[in-house]
Tab-separated table of C-alpha atoms and ligand atoms in Angstrom:
chain	number	residue	atom	x	y	z
A	1	MET	CA	9.161	-11.253	-2.030
A	2	ASN	CA	12.805	-10.286	-2.105
A	3	THR	CA	14.358	-8.893	0.996
A	4	PRO	CA	15.319	-5.369	0.073
A	5	GLU	CA	18.714	-4.257	1.304
A	6	ALA	CA	19.257	-0.559	0.965
A	7	LYS	CA	22.442	0.580	-0.680
A	8	GLN	CA	24.977	1.369	1.991
A	9	ASN	CA	26.762	4.630	2.629
A	10	THR	CA	25.290	6.722	-0.108
A	11	LYS	CA	24.504	9.768	2.032
A	12	GLY	CA	26.376	11.674	4.697
A	13	LEU	CA	24.915	11.948	8.206
A	14	PHE	CA	26.173	14.418	10.809
A	15	ILE	CA	24.629	14.256	14.270
A	16	LYS	CA	25.632	16.840	16.858
A	17	THR	CA	24.762	15.692	20.358
A	18	TYR	CA	24.158	18.064	23.279
A	19	GLY	CA	23.527	17.204	26.918
A	20	CYS	CA	23.175	13.946	28.745
A	21	GLN	CA	23.967	10.253	28.207
A	22	MET	CA	20.365	9.695	27.124
A	23	ASN	CA	20.985	11.907	24.118
A	24	VAL	CA	24.242	10.117	23.316
A	25	TYR	CA	22.320	6.851	23.312
A	26	ASP	CA	19.502	8.342	21.184
A	27	SER	CA	21.991	9.648	18.637
A	28	GLU	CA	23.341	6.110	18.283
A	29	ARG	CA	19.826	4.840	17.733
A	30	MET	CA	19.192	7.475	15.081
A	31	ARG	CA	22.363	6.372	13.287
A	32	ASP	CA	21.079	2.798	13.442
A	33	VAL	CA	17.642	3.516	12.026
A	34	LEU	CA	19.117	5.633	9.228
A	35	ARG	CA	21.928	3.240	8.236
A	36	PRO	CA	19.690	0.919	6.177
A	37	LEU	CA	18.503	3.955	4.236
A	38	GLY	CA	22.064	4.588	3.109
A	39	TYR	CA	23.129	7.214	5.676
A	40	ALA	CA	26.679	6.902	6.983
A	41	PRO	CA	28.342	9.185	9.553
A	42	VAL	CA	30.600	11.992	8.264
A	43	ASP	CA	32.896	14.221	10.323
A	44	THR	CA	31.628	17.679	9.391
A	45	PRO	CA	28.272	19.273	8.607
A	46	GLU	CA	29.708	20.449	5.272
A	47	ALA	CA	30.029	16.839	4.127
A	48	ALA	CA	26.524	15.884	5.256
A	49	ASP	CA	23.249	15.396	3.394
A	50	LEU	CA	21.451	15.277	6.709
A	51	VAL	CA	22.381	17.209	9.842
A	52	VAL	CA	20.632	16.311	13.091
A	53	LEU	CA	20.997	18.524	16.150
A	54	ASN	CA	20.124	16.319	19.101
A	55	THR	CA	19.369	18.990	21.646
A	56	CYS	CA	19.242	19.456	25.398
A	57	HIS	CA	16.753	21.687	27.175
A	58	ILE	CA	18.224	21.578	30.631
A	59	ARG	CA	19.335	25.182	30.697
A	60	GLU	CA	18.309	28.181	28.632
A	61	LYS	CA	21.910	28.549	27.516
A	62	ALA	CA	21.757	25.130	25.902
A	63	THR	CA	18.710	26.213	23.912
A	64	GLU	CA	20.417	29.380	22.726
A	65	LYS	CA	23.365	27.274	21.548
A	66	VAL	CA	20.994	25.404	19.251
A	67	TYR	CA	19.772	28.618	17.645
A	68	SER	CA	23.311	29.837	17.185
A	69	GLU	CA	24.279	26.494	15.578
A	70	LEU	CA	21.251	26.777	13.261
A	71	GLY	CA	22.399	30.295	12.297
A	72	GLN	CA	25.801	28.904	11.312
A	73	LEU	CA	24.240	26.072	9.315
A	74	LYS	CA	22.068	28.605	7.503
A	75	ARG	CA	25.101	30.644	6.470
A	76	MET	CA	26.910	27.505	5.366
A	77	LYS	CA	23.915	26.370	3.313
A	78	GLN	CA	23.680	29.785	1.633
A	79	ASN	CA	27.427	29.925	0.877
A	80	THR	CA	27.728	26.405	-0.519
A	81	GLY	CA	24.288	26.048	-2.161
A	82	SER	CA	23.972	22.773	-0.252
A	83	ASN	CA	20.701	20.832	-0.361
A	84	MET	CA	21.149	19.277	3.050
A	85	THR	CA	18.220	18.359	5.262
A	86	ILE	CA	18.305	19.821	8.769
A	87	ALA	CA	16.564	18.103	11.655
A	88	VAL	CA	16.254	19.217	15.253
A	89	ALA	CA	15.766	16.362	17.688
A	90	GLY	CA	15.866	15.962	21.462
A	91	CYS	CA	14.375	17.908	24.309
A	92	VAL	CA	14.422	21.408	22.761
A	93	ALA	CA	12.507	19.960	19.826
A	94	GLN	CA	10.013	18.419	22.215
A	95	ALA	CA	9.533	21.630	24.163
A	96	GLU	CA	9.695	24.253	21.433
A	97	GLY	CA	8.891	22.490	18.155
A	98	GLU	CA	6.721	25.213	16.607
A	99	GLU	CA	8.905	28.003	17.927
A	100	ILE	CA	11.967	26.477	16.229
A	101	MET	CA	10.204	26.235	12.879
A	102	ARG	CA	9.044	29.850	13.225
A	103	ARG	CA	12.406	31.264	14.308
A	104	GLN	CA	14.477	29.262	11.852
A	105	PRO	CA	12.580	28.303	8.679
A	106	LEU	CA	15.541	26.411	7.250
A	107	VAL	CA	14.801	23.570	9.673
A	108	ASP	CA	13.204	20.754	7.634
A	109	LEU	CA	11.992	18.637	10.509
A	110	VAL	CA	11.594	18.663	14.240
A	111	LEU	CA	11.152	15.502	16.248
A	112	GLY	CA	10.899	14.746	19.924
A	113	PRO	CA	12.600	11.820	21.685
A	114	GLN	CA	9.456	9.683	21.374
A	115	ALA	CA	9.501	9.959	17.588
A	116	TYR	CA	12.901	8.535	16.599
A	117	HIS	CA	11.368	5.414	15.143
A	118	LYS	CA	9.574	7.765	12.727
A	119	LEU	CA	12.809	9.356	11.559
A	120	PRO	CA	13.099	7.307	8.335
A	121	GLU	CA	9.507	8.240	7.470
A	122	MET	CA	10.130	11.918	8.193
A	123	ILE	CA	13.361	11.936	6.210
A	124	ALA	CA	11.608	10.271	3.293
A	125	ARG	CA	8.864	12.903	3.369
A	126	ALA	CA	11.380	15.761	3.596
A	127	SER	CA	13.473	14.314	0.727
A	128	ARG	CA	10.394	14.054	-1.434
A	129	ALA	CA	9.517	17.670	-0.746
A	130	VAL	CA	12.706	18.710	-2.542
A	131	GLY	CA	12.135	16.172	-5.294
A	132	ASP	CA	14.709	13.778	-3.943
A	133	ARG	CA	14.344	10.038	-3.581
A	134	LEU	CA	16.098	7.680	-1.285
A	135	GLU	CA	18.605	5.496	-3.018
A	136	THR	CA	17.900	1.831	-2.598
A	137	ASP	CA	18.421	-1.332	-4.541
A	138	PHE	CA	14.748	-1.459	-5.361
A	139	GLU	CA	13.888	-0.997	-8.967
A	140	THR	CA	12.088	2.324	-9.203
A	141	LEU	CA	8.915	2.352	-11.222
A	142	GLU	CA	9.006	3.989	-14.591
A	143	LYS	CA	7.428	7.397	-14.453
A	144	PHE	CA	3.996	7.485	-15.992
A	145	ASP	CA	4.881	9.996	-18.640
A	146	ALA	CA	7.528	7.568	-19.862
A	147	LEU	CA	4.855	4.942	-20.424
A	148	PRO	CA	3.684	4.493	-23.990
A	149	LYS	CA	0.199	5.904	-24.500
A	150	THR	CA	-0.860	2.930	-26.611
A	151	ARG	CA	-0.029	-0.634	-25.869
A	152	GLU	CA	-0.783	-3.956	-27.415
A	153	ALA	CA	-3.464	-5.922	-25.610
A	154	ASP	CA	-2.712	-9.504	-24.752
A	155	GLY	CA	-6.146	-11.123	-24.521
A	156	PRO	CA	-9.483	-9.891	-23.172
A	157	THR	CA	-8.200	-8.818	-19.738
A	158	ALA	CA	-5.682	-6.055	-19.080
A	159	PHE	CA	-4.096	-4.151	-16.251
A	160	LEU	CA	-4.166	-0.371	-16.418
A	161	SER	CA	-1.878	1.543	-14.115
A	162	VAL	CA	-3.583	4.609	-12.596
A	163	GLN	CA	-1.527	5.402	-9.504
A	164	GLU	CA	1.825	4.587	-7.965
A	165	GLY	CA	3.636	5.111	-4.709
A	166	CYS	CA	2.371	5.207	-1.151
A	167	ASP	CA	2.211	7.777	1.640
A	168	LYS	CA	0.792	5.487	4.298
A	169	PHE	CA	4.044	4.447	6.006
A	170	CYS	CA	2.843	1.214	7.550
A	171	THR	CA	5.645	0.459	9.979
A	172	PHE	CA	6.502	-2.931	8.424
A	173	CYS	CA	6.633	-1.799	4.813
A	174	VAL	CA	9.431	-0.527	2.577
A	175	VAL	CA	7.198	0.719	-0.230
A	176	PRO	CA	6.934	4.380	0.872
A	177	TYR	CA	10.739	4.591	0.978
A	178	THR	CA	11.397	2.740	-2.240
A	179	ARG	CA	8.489	3.575	-4.535
A	180	GLY	CA	8.232	7.158	-3.412
A	181	ALA	CA	5.317	9.504	-2.892
A	182	GLU	CA	1.808	8.743	-3.996
A	183	LEU	CA	1.093	9.977	-7.526
A	184	SER	CA	-1.959	9.663	-9.815
A	185	ARG	CA	-2.198	9.733	-13.602
A	186	PRO	CA	-4.431	12.326	-15.272
A	187	VAL	CA	-7.861	10.964	-16.197
A	188	ASP	CA	-7.432	11.801	-19.908
A	189	ASP	CA	-4.377	9.557	-20.205
A	190	ILE	CA	-6.156	6.704	-18.472
A	191	VAL	CA	-9.258	7.043	-20.644
A	192	MET	CA	-7.149	7.119	-23.812
A	193	GLU	CA	-5.398	3.931	-22.785
A	194	ALA	CA	-8.671	2.249	-21.788
A	195	ARG	CA	-10.315	3.155	-25.141
A	196	ASN	CA	-7.325	1.802	-26.970
A	197	LEU	CA	-7.462	-1.457	-25.018
A	198	ALA	CA	-11.223	-1.776	-25.587
A	199	ALA	CA	-10.715	-1.284	-29.334
A	200	GLN	CA	-8.302	-4.207	-29.249
A	201	GLY	CA	-10.903	-6.481	-27.654
A	202	VAL	CA	-10.185	-5.998	-23.954
A	203	ARG	CA	-13.379	-6.595	-21.967
A	204	GLU	CA	-12.053	-6.438	-18.424
A	205	ILE	CA	-9.688	-3.850	-17.031
A	206	SER	CA	-8.022	-4.001	-13.647
A	207	LEU	CA	-6.995	-0.566	-12.435
A	208	LEU	CA	-3.653	-0.861	-10.701
A	209	GLY	CA	-1.995	1.140	-7.983
A	210	GLN	CA	0.018	0.587	-4.828
A	211	ASN	CA	-2.797	2.417	-3.085
A	212	VAL	CA	-5.292	2.493	-5.883
A	213	ASN	CA	-8.233	3.979	-3.983
A	214	ALA	CA	-6.089	6.967	-2.992
A	215	PHE	CA	-6.366	7.868	-6.701
A	216	HIS	CA	-6.882	11.601	-7.288
A	217	GLY	CA	-6.046	12.174	-10.950
A	218	ALA	CA	-6.815	15.467	-12.682
A	219	ALA	CA	-10.107	15.299	-14.581
A	220	PRO	CA	-10.388	16.423	-18.220
A	221	GLN	CA	-10.672	20.223	-18.703
A	222	VAL	CA	-14.218	19.817	-20.102
A	223	GLU	CA	-15.182	18.190	-16.815
A	224	GLY	CA	-13.728	21.066	-14.797
A	225	GLY	CA	-10.166	19.820	-14.401
A	226	GLU	CA	-10.610	19.063	-10.685
A	227	ASP	CA	-9.152	15.925	-9.151
A	228	TRP	CA	-11.352	12.874	-9.426
A	229	THR	CA	-11.696	10.028	-6.973
A	230	LEU	CA	-11.469	6.375	-7.962
A	231	GLY	CA	-15.268	6.070	-7.817
A	232	GLN	CA	-15.635	8.894	-10.357
A	233	LEU	CA	-12.971	7.338	-12.571
A	234	CYS	CA	-14.674	3.926	-12.512
A	235	ARG	CA	-18.062	5.421	-13.419
A	236	HIS	CA	-16.446	7.279	-16.323
A	237	LEU	CA	-14.566	4.231	-17.625
A	238	ALA	CA	-17.793	2.215	-17.430
A	239	LYS	CA	-19.163	4.382	-20.280
A	240	ILE	CA	-16.502	3.177	-22.722
A	241	GLY	CA	-18.073	0.751	-25.219
A	242	GLY	CA	-16.678	-2.768	-24.847
A	243	ILE	CA	-15.498	-2.366	-21.245
A	244	GLU	CA	-17.752	-4.901	-19.565
A	245	ARG	CA	-15.847	-5.372	-16.341
A	246	ILE	CA	-13.887	-3.061	-14.058
A	247	ARG	CA	-11.731	-4.077	-11.094
A	248	TYR	CA	-9.140	-2.282	-9.009
A	249	THR	CA	-6.319	-3.355	-6.749
A	250	THR	CA	-4.861	-2.846	-4.118
A	251	SER	CA	-6.921	-0.720	-1.780
A	252	HIS	CA	-6.415	0.692	1.693
A	253	PRO	CA	-9.293	0.794	4.207
A	254	ARG	CA	-8.573	4.465	4.972
A	255	ASP	CA	-9.333	5.458	1.363
A	256	MET	CA	-12.490	3.371	0.977
A	257	ASP	CA	-14.853	6.338	0.584
A	258	ASP	CA	-18.653	6.154	0.375
A	259	ASP	CA	-18.753	7.099	-3.306
A	260	LEU	CA	-16.479	4.211	-4.286
A	261	ILE	CA	-18.605	1.881	-2.166
A	262	ALA	CA	-21.762	3.235	-3.845
A	263	ALA	CA	-20.230	2.624	-7.287
A	264	HIS	CA	-20.085	-1.087	-6.409
A	265	GLY	CA	-23.861	-1.011	-6.201
A	266	ASP	CA	-24.856	1.381	-8.969
A	267	THR	CA	-22.356	0.674	-11.755
A	268	ALA	CA	-22.984	-2.648	-13.496
A	269	GLN	CA	-19.377	-2.984	-14.678
A	270	MET	CA	-17.961	-2.904	-11.134
A	271	GLN	CA	-17.063	-6.503	-10.416
A	272	PRO	CA	-18.101	-8.019	-7.093
A	273	PHE	CA	-14.563	-8.472	-5.813
A	274	LEU	CA	-12.651	-6.323	-3.357
A	275	HIS	CA	-9.077	-6.834	-2.222
A	276	LEU	CA	-8.931	-4.772	0.958
A	277	PRO	CA	-5.934	-5.802	3.080
A	278	VAL	CA	-6.423	-5.554	6.839
A	279	GLN	CA	-3.123	-7.174	8.008
A	280	SER	CA	-4.339	-7.829	11.573
A	281	GLY	CA	-7.540	-8.028	13.613
A	282	SER	CA	-6.010	-6.587	16.788
A	283	ASP	CA	-6.394	-2.853	17.433
A	284	ARG	CA	-3.131	-2.811	19.374
A	285	ILE	CA	-1.221	-4.308	16.453
A	286	LEU	CA	-3.048	-2.181	13.872
A	287	LYS	CA	-1.907	0.870	15.848
A	288	ALA	CA	1.692	-0.361	16.004
A	289	MET	CA	1.486	-0.995	12.262
A	290	ASN	CA	0.331	2.620	11.735
A	291	ARG	CA	-2.622	1.421	9.697
A	292	GLY	CA	-4.852	4.300	10.799
A	293	HIS	CA	-8.018	2.304	11.509
A	294	THR	CA	-9.401	-0.182	14.017
A	295	ALA	CA	-10.720	-3.689	13.390
A	296	ASP	CA	-14.292	-2.492	13.931
A	297	GLU	CA	-13.857	0.365	11.456
A	298	TYR	CA	-12.746	-2.251	8.927
A	299	ARG	CA	-15.787	-4.430	9.760
A	300	GLU	CA	-18.010	-1.387	9.171
A	301	ILE	CA	-16.482	-0.771	5.723
A	302	ILE	CA	-17.097	-4.414	4.838
A	303	ARG	CA	-20.692	-4.106	6.042
A	304	LYS	CA	-21.256	-1.073	3.803
A	305	VAL	CA	-19.652	-2.724	0.760
A	306	ARG	CA	-21.828	-5.813	1.276
A	307	GLU	CA	-24.889	-3.598	1.599
A	308	ALA	CA	-24.046	-1.930	-1.732
A	309	GLN	CA	-23.137	-5.163	-3.526
A	310	PRO	CA	-24.408	-8.183	-1.582
A	311	ASP	CA	-22.536	-10.864	-3.562
A	312	VAL	CA	-19.129	-9.146	-3.273
A	313	ALA	CA	-16.190	-11.515	-2.713
A	314	LEU	CA	-13.658	-10.243	-0.206
A	315	ALA	CA	-9.902	-10.638	-0.234
A	316	SER	CA	-7.204	-9.498	2.157
A	317	ASP	CA	-3.548	-9.689	3.163
A	318	PHE	CA	-2.460	-10.699	6.661
A	319	ILE	CA	0.770	-10.505	8.588
A	320	VAL	CA	1.283	-12.854	11.545
A	321	GLY	CA	3.991	-12.427	14.164
A	322	PHE	CA	4.323	-8.633	13.968
A	323	PRO	CA	6.556	-7.477	16.870
A	324	GLY	CA	4.623	-7.626	20.127
A	325	GLU	CA	1.819	-9.839	18.747
A	326	SER	CA	0.444	-11.917	21.630
A	327	ASP	CA	-1.749	-15.035	21.454
A	328	GLU	CA	-4.670	-12.735	22.189
A	329	ASP	CA	-3.781	-10.396	19.316
A	330	PHE	CA	-3.509	-13.357	16.967
A	331	GLU	CA	-6.880	-14.664	18.148
A	332	ALA	CA	-8.361	-11.249	17.283
A	333	THR	CA	-7.093	-11.768	13.716
A	334	MET	CA	-8.686	-15.229	13.596
A	335	GLN	CA	-11.944	-13.750	14.878
A	336	LEU	CA	-11.910	-11.030	12.212
A	337	VAL	CA	-11.393	-13.685	9.536
A	338	ARG	CA	-14.354	-15.671	10.928
A	339	ASP	CA	-16.491	-12.501	10.991
A	340	VAL	CA	-15.670	-11.332	7.463
A	341	ASN	CA	-15.468	-14.707	5.693
A	342	TYR	CA	-12.999	-14.266	2.840
A	343	ALA	CA	-13.114	-15.626	-0.692
A	344	ILE	CA	-9.326	-15.529	-0.873
A	345	ALA	CA	-6.474	-14.105	1.185
A	346	TYR	CA	-2.700	-13.891	1.227
A	347	SER	CA	-0.884	-14.355	4.496
A	348	PHE	CA	2.725	-13.778	5.474
A	349	LYS	CA	5.007	-14.193	8.444
A	350	TYR	CA	6.289	-10.814	9.553
A	351	SER	CA	9.778	-10.258	8.198
A	352	PRO	CA	11.851	-7.295	9.391
A	353	ARG	CA	12.726	-4.897	6.589
A	354	PRO	CA	15.842	-2.771	7.117
A	355	GLY	CA	14.998	0.873	7.574
A	356	THR	CA	11.385	0.351	8.607
A	357	PRO	CA	10.272	1.301	12.139
A	358	ALA	CA	8.922	-2.166	12.992
A	359	ALA	CA	12.362	-3.694	12.484
A	360	GLU	CA	13.503	-1.619	15.484
A	361	MET	CA	10.565	-2.525	17.718
A	362	PHE	CA	10.746	-4.711	20.802
A	363	GLY	CA	9.014	-8.051	21.152
A	364	HIS	CA	10.060	-9.872	17.976
A	365	VAL	CA	8.075	-13.100	17.820
A	366	PRO	CA	10.001	-16.401	17.695
A	367	GLU	CA	10.023	-18.155	14.332
A	368	ASP	CA	8.243	-21.298	15.575
A	369	VAL	CA	5.392	-19.189	16.985
A	370	LYS	CA	5.079	-17.346	13.660
A	371	ASP	CA	5.008	-20.724	11.855
A	372	ALA	CA	2.253	-22.092	14.071
A	373	ARG	CA	0.136	-18.931	13.682
A	374	LEU	CA	0.581	-18.888	9.925
A	375	GLN	CA	-0.496	-22.528	9.673
A	376	ALA	CA	-3.602	-21.954	11.790
A	377	LEU	CA	-4.567	-18.851	9.809
A	378	GLN	CA	-3.960	-20.471	6.427
A	379	LYS	CA	-6.010	-23.531	7.410
A	380	LEU	CA	-8.974	-21.270	8.214
A	381	LEU	CA	-8.486	-19.246	5.015
A	382	ARG	CA	-8.302	-22.402	2.882
A	383	GLU	CA	-11.574	-23.629	4.406
A	384	GLN	CA	-13.240	-20.304	3.646
A	385	GLN	CA	-11.885	-20.226	0.095
A	386	THR	CA	-13.126	-23.750	-0.632
A	387	ALA	CA	-16.538	-23.020	0.927
A	388	PHE	CA	-16.818	-19.833	-1.131
A	389	ASN	CA	-16.074	-21.708	-4.363
A	390	LYS	CA	-18.487	-24.517	-3.486
A	391	SER	CA	-21.239	-21.969	-2.804
A	392	LYS	CA	-21.330	-21.330	-6.567
A	393	ILE	CA	-22.255	-24.947	-7.426
A	394	GLY	CA	-25.652	-25.036	-9.116
A	395	GLN	CA	-25.481	-21.352	-10.107
A	396	THR	CA	-25.228	-20.098	-13.672
A	397	VAL	CA	-22.442	-17.542	-13.734
A	398	PRO	CA	-21.151	-15.147	-16.410
A	399	VAL	CA	-17.634	-16.165	-17.427
A	400	LEU	CA	-15.269	-14.031	-19.485
A	401	VAL	CA	-13.505	-16.563	-21.696
A	402	THR	CA	-9.755	-15.980	-21.643
A	403	GLY	CA	-8.508	-18.913	-23.767
A	404	ARG	CA	-8.138	-22.605	-24.354
A	405	GLY	CA	-8.328	-24.901	-21.325
A	406	ARG	CA	-5.739	-27.495	-20.351
A	407	LEU	CA	-7.724	-30.416	-21.775
A	408	GLU	CA	-8.680	-30.893	-25.424
A	409	GLY	CA	-11.960	-29.119	-26.263
A	410	GLN	CA	-11.907	-27.121	-23.021
A	411	ALA	CA	-12.027	-23.368	-22.594
A	412	HIS	CA	-11.226	-21.408	-19.479
A	413	GLY	CA	-12.204	-18.038	-18.153
A	414	ARG	CA	-12.858	-15.916	-15.124
A	415	SER	CA	-15.962	-15.459	-13.004
A	416	PRO	CA	-16.984	-12.036	-11.641
A	417	TRP	CA	-15.490	-13.177	-8.300
A	418	MET	CA	-12.021	-13.810	-9.783
A	419	GLN	CA	-12.425	-17.588	-9.827
A	420	ALA	CA	-10.838	-19.605	-12.621
A	421	VAL	CA	-13.550	-21.552	-14.511
A	422	HIS	CA	-13.096	-24.545	-16.872
A	423	PHE	CA	-15.785	-25.873	-19.172
A	424	ASP	CA	-16.181	-27.740	-22.452
A	425	GLY	CA	-16.365	-25.198	-25.253
A	426	PRO	CA	-14.533	-23.893	-28.317
A	427	ALA	CA	-11.522	-21.577	-27.969
A	428	GLU	CA	-13.303	-19.235	-30.446
A	429	LEU	CA	-15.356	-18.012	-27.505
A	430	THR	CA	-12.259	-16.176	-26.227
A	431	GLY	CA	-13.149	-12.585	-25.442
A	432	LYS	CA	-16.850	-13.335	-25.029
A	433	ILE	CA	-18.857	-13.470	-21.830
A	434	VAL	CA	-20.729	-16.759	-21.651
A	435	ASP	CA	-23.093	-18.340	-19.132
A	436	VAL	CA	-21.681	-21.402	-17.412
A	437	LYS	CA	-23.625	-23.598	-15.015
A	438	VAL	CA	-21.215	-24.530	-12.245
A	439	ASN	CA	-21.191	-28.227	-11.323
A	440	GLY	CA	-17.863	-28.602	-9.517
A	441	ALA	CA	-15.551	-26.579	-7.275
A	442	THR	CA	-12.153	-27.001	-5.648
A	443	MET	CA	-10.132	-24.582	-3.550
A	444	SER	CA	-8.618	-23.031	-6.666
A	445	SER	CA	-11.202	-23.278	-9.472
A	446	LEU	CA	-14.721	-23.968	-10.717
A	447	SER	CA	-15.840	-26.337	-13.472
A	448	GLY	CA	-19.123	-26.227	-15.333
A	449	GLU	CA	-21.195	-26.585	-18.418
A	450	LEU	CA	-21.627	-23.994	-21.162
A	451	ILE	CA	-25.215	-22.762	-21.260
A	452	ARG	CA	-24.986	-20.018	-23.879
A	453	ALA	CA	-22.798	-17.335	-25.315
A	454	ARG	CA	-24.283	-13.945	-24.495
A	455	GLU	CA	-24.271	-10.934	-26.759
A	456	VAL	CA	-21.488	-8.529	-25.880
A	457	ALA	CA	-22.584	-4.928	-26.229
A	458	LEU	CA	-20.021	-3.099	-28.355
B	501	5AD	N1	6.674	-8.719	6.440
B	501	5AD	C1	5.655	-9.520	6.047
B	501	5AD	N2	4.722	-9.174	5.140
B	501	5AD	C2	4.824	-7.956	4.591
B	501	5AD	N3	4.059	-7.336	3.677
B	501	5AD	C3	4.594	-6.120	3.438
B	501	5AD	N4	5.690	-5.933	4.193
B	501	5AD	C4	5.854	-7.061	4.934
B	501	5AD	C5	6.790	-7.471	5.908
B	501	5AD	N5	7.778	-6.678	6.305
B	501	5AD	C6	2.832	-7.921	3.114
B	501	5AD	C7	1.577	-7.119	3.517
B	501	5AD	C8	1.194	-6.428	2.238
B	501	5AD	C9	1.661	-7.425	1.200
B	501	5AD	C10	1.821	-6.903	-0.178
B	501	5AD	O1	2.904	-7.875	1.700
B	501	5AD	O2	0.566	-8.019	3.917
B	501	5AD	O3	-0.188	-6.140	2.144
B	502	SF4	FE1	1.627	1.567	1.711
B	502	SF4	FE2	0.522	-0.879	1.562
B	502	SF4	FE3	3.045	-0.613	2.345
B	502	SF4	FE4	1.091	0.186	3.973
B	502	SF4	S1	1.464	-1.929	3.262
B	502	SF4	S2	2.950	1.353	3.484
B	502	SF4	S3	-0.423	0.956	2.491
B	502	SF4	S4	2.219	-0.088	0.314
């Protein structure tokens, strides 16, 4: 992963500070958290893209000054046609948040002194509301309507993008600032692309999205035109002739609704594999990460998915050494891994990203502690991955053949659980689903013997 550095000094920031030394200090902090997002101080409100009034509530007169300042900003905005964002921070905001919004609708956001770490998130949301995006060095995704409606398939498996962007604002993550708001493609477009891929011999489609299970694309007019969930979309795509396998990635626990879980059990094409990142097993850290669920809520989702599809293979992402993570918190992550038992997982040392709230948090964990935790976690995950692969030895599994293997006369393919499989067989089987009896397993792949090529329903 590259370390994203936001473009510097692309937007003007004007903070007017009222009251005590505390507010002076807070204004400095606000400048700091906004700098990585490209905000640099300017001398006048006229030159600003963002004006923050950092207010004082100590006397009524101070409050009235804020309203009079807002009145002036309103006139200035009207006269110049400026698109500036106006934020009210500090103690008046804390005390009279709703009243301010009611009395002065031009205020875009109100935040109390406890919420400054959320300022980048709030600014990002407010910028999106006026169709703006924060400038960063990240490549922005092409808009969906710029995507070609037909594309050439490259083999029997294909990705199909259904959603982009993220509104979750996990405190460690830059995606909501860089990739923008969550957006879903209309179902018709997705179905057209899936049909086209199927006609070219694609048997397995992986639905892609930053937050794929937050999908809410508009359904076809004949189906009522309402928004559909990912579960509804999967069931619909399963009806397309030739589409034998459906996957989706990456999901968020908060969007794992019961219908999607049920689809794992009642729709034959839904593959028994779920990448559902949890990041940490400690409730304290999950809260600081703004994940919006507890470790036990995650365990309950896993229980329900396993009930619907007992052989499902589970995958996750983990971050070790998030600010404030204690030995006890890390042990809670290890315990969650033991409880869930993963088929595969990706783990990372926490790395501060400029402009994200976690980068400003206290309690950064020393590098050597992060290293030791990552090693311990990865050792456990490797053991689980190897054990999962070995559990398939002796079973006959359906393998979608994706091409020639590394050795002469070998073919390779993919199991329903995302394992790479090698076996002796002709490359002409590519695109077919064949039965392979597994007789060997390593951490990264399975090997086996071809039993028979099955008919593929077309
Ligand atoms: N530090 C470490 N890991 C991160 N990820 C995202 N942001 C950070 C960060 N600042 C990881 C998360 C996510 C995956 C794609 O990358 O685990 O799920
Ligand atoms: Fe969104 Fe995932 Fe980043 Fe959280 S980690 S903000 S869910 S992209």
